[in-house]
Amino acid sequence: MKVMKYFVFASLLCLCACSDDNDNKNNEIPQDLVELKVDASEISIAQGDTRTVKITSGNGEYVVTSANEEVVTAEVDGDLVTLTAVEGQNNAQGVVYVRDK
């Protein structure tokens, strides 16, 4: 009887674990997806200067991240990304990542 209870419990557990929660069954790209594009992919900024890069297309809800905030800081406001080069970092390279929803 103990083995039977274990078997029933294990069967129920397996059935629950095998449910298909994937709404996108064919791994298709959503039809309303828009490629994220900016008007400049590479720029030069002098120490202490600020530049603005415009997001020309994307899916909204933009987030920017600087890979090295000691070199360049980044802020987003709508579809404009403001980049500011930190003073004291000669000939340094920075990478800024822009993501959308």
Coordinates of C-alpha atoms in Angstrom, one line a residue:
M1 CA 0.0 0.0 0.0
K2 CA 2.9 2.3 0.8
V3 CA 4.3 1.8 -2.7
M4 CA 0.9 2.5 -4.3
K5 CA 0.6 5.9 -2.5
Y6 CA 4.2 6.8 -3.6
F7 CA 3.3 5.8 -7.2
V8 CA 0.1 7.9 -7.3
F9 CA 2.0 10.9 -5.8
A10 CA 4.9 10.6 -8.2
S11 CA 2.4 10.3 -11.2
L12 CA 0.6 13.5 -10.1
L13 CA 3.9 15.3 -9.7
C14 CA 5.0 14.3 -13.2
L15 CA 1.7 15.4 -14.8
C16 CA 2.0 18.8 -13.2
A17 CA 5.6 19.2 -14.2
C18 CA 4.9 18.4 -17.8
S19 CA 2.3 21.1 -18.5
D20 CA 3.0 23.3 -21.5
D21 CA 3.2 26.9 -20.4
N22 CA 4.8 28.2 -23.6
D23 CA 2.4 30.5 -25.4
N24 CA 4.9 30.9 -28.3
K25 CA 5.0 27.3 -29.4
N26 CA 6.9 27.8 -32.6
N27 CA 9.5 30.2 -31.2
E28 CA 8.3 32.9 -33.6
I29 CA 9.2 36.5 -33.4
P30 CA 6.2 38.7 -32.5
Q31 CA 4.8 40.5 -35.6
D32 CA 4.8 43.9 -34.0
L33 CA 8.5 43.8 -33.1
V34 CA 10.5 46.9 -34.2
E35 CA 14.3 46.8 -34.5
L36 CA 16.1 49.1 -32.1
K37 CA 18.1 51.7 -34.0
V38 CA 20.0 54.9 -33.0
D39 CA 21.2 57.7 -35.2
A40 CA 24.9 57.2 -34.2
S41 CA 26.5 54.0 -33.1
E42 CA 30.0 55.5 -32.4
I43 CA 30.8 59.0 -31.2
S44 CA 33.8 60.9 -29.7
I45 CA 33.3 63.1 -26.6
A46 CA 35.8 65.4 -25.0
Q47 CA 36.2 65.3 -21.2
G48 CA 33.3 67.0 -19.5
D49 CA 31.3 67.4 -22.7
T50 CA 27.8 66.1 -23.3
R51 CA 26.3 64.6 -26.5
T52 CA 22.8 63.5 -27.4
V53 CA 22.0 60.4 -29.4
K54 CA 18.5 60.0 -30.8
I55 CA 16.7 56.6 -30.8
T56 CA 15.2 56.4 -34.3
S57 CA 13.1 53.3 -33.8
G58 CA 12.4 50.8 -31.1
N59 CA 9.7 49.2 -28.9
G60 CA 9.6 51.9 -26.2
E61 CA 10.5 51.8 -22.5
Y62 CA 14.2 52.4 -23.1
V63 CA 16.9 51.7 -20.5
V64 CA 20.5 52.8 -20.9
T65 CA 23.5 51.4 -19.0
S66 CA 27.1 52.5 -19.1
A67 CA 29.6 49.7 -18.9
N68 CA 32.1 52.0 -17.2
E69 CA 30.5 55.0 -15.4
E70 CA 34.1 56.3 -14.6
V71 CA 34.4 57.1 -18.3
V72 CA 30.9 58.0 -19.5
T73 CA 27.5 58.4 -17.9
A74 CA 24.2 57.9 -19.7
E75 CA 20.7 59.0 -19.1
V76 CA 17.5 58.5 -21.2
D77 CA 14.6 60.9 -21.6
G78 CA 12.0 59.6 -24.0
D79 CA 13.9 58.8 -27.2
L80 CA 17.0 60.9 -26.4
V81 CA 20.1 59.4 -24.8
T82 CA 22.4 61.9 -23.1
L83 CA 26.0 60.9 -22.8
T84 CA 28.4 62.8 -20.6
A85 CA 32.2 62.1 -20.6
V86 CA 33.7 62.2 -17.1
E87 CA 36.6 64.5 -16.6
G88 CA 40.0 63.0 -15.9
Q89 CA 39.8 60.0 -18.2
N90 CA 42.1 60.7 -21.2
N91 CA 41.8 58.5 -24.2
A92 CA 39.3 56.1 -22.5
Q93 CA 36.7 54.1 -24.2
G94 CA 33.2 53.6 -22.9
V95 CA 30.4 51.4 -24.0
V96 CA 26.7 52.3 -23.4
Y97 CA 24.0 49.7 -23.8
V98 CA 20.5 50.7 -24.9
R99 CA 17.6 48.3 -24.4
D100 CA 13.9 48.4 -25.0
K101 CA 11.0 46.3 -24.0

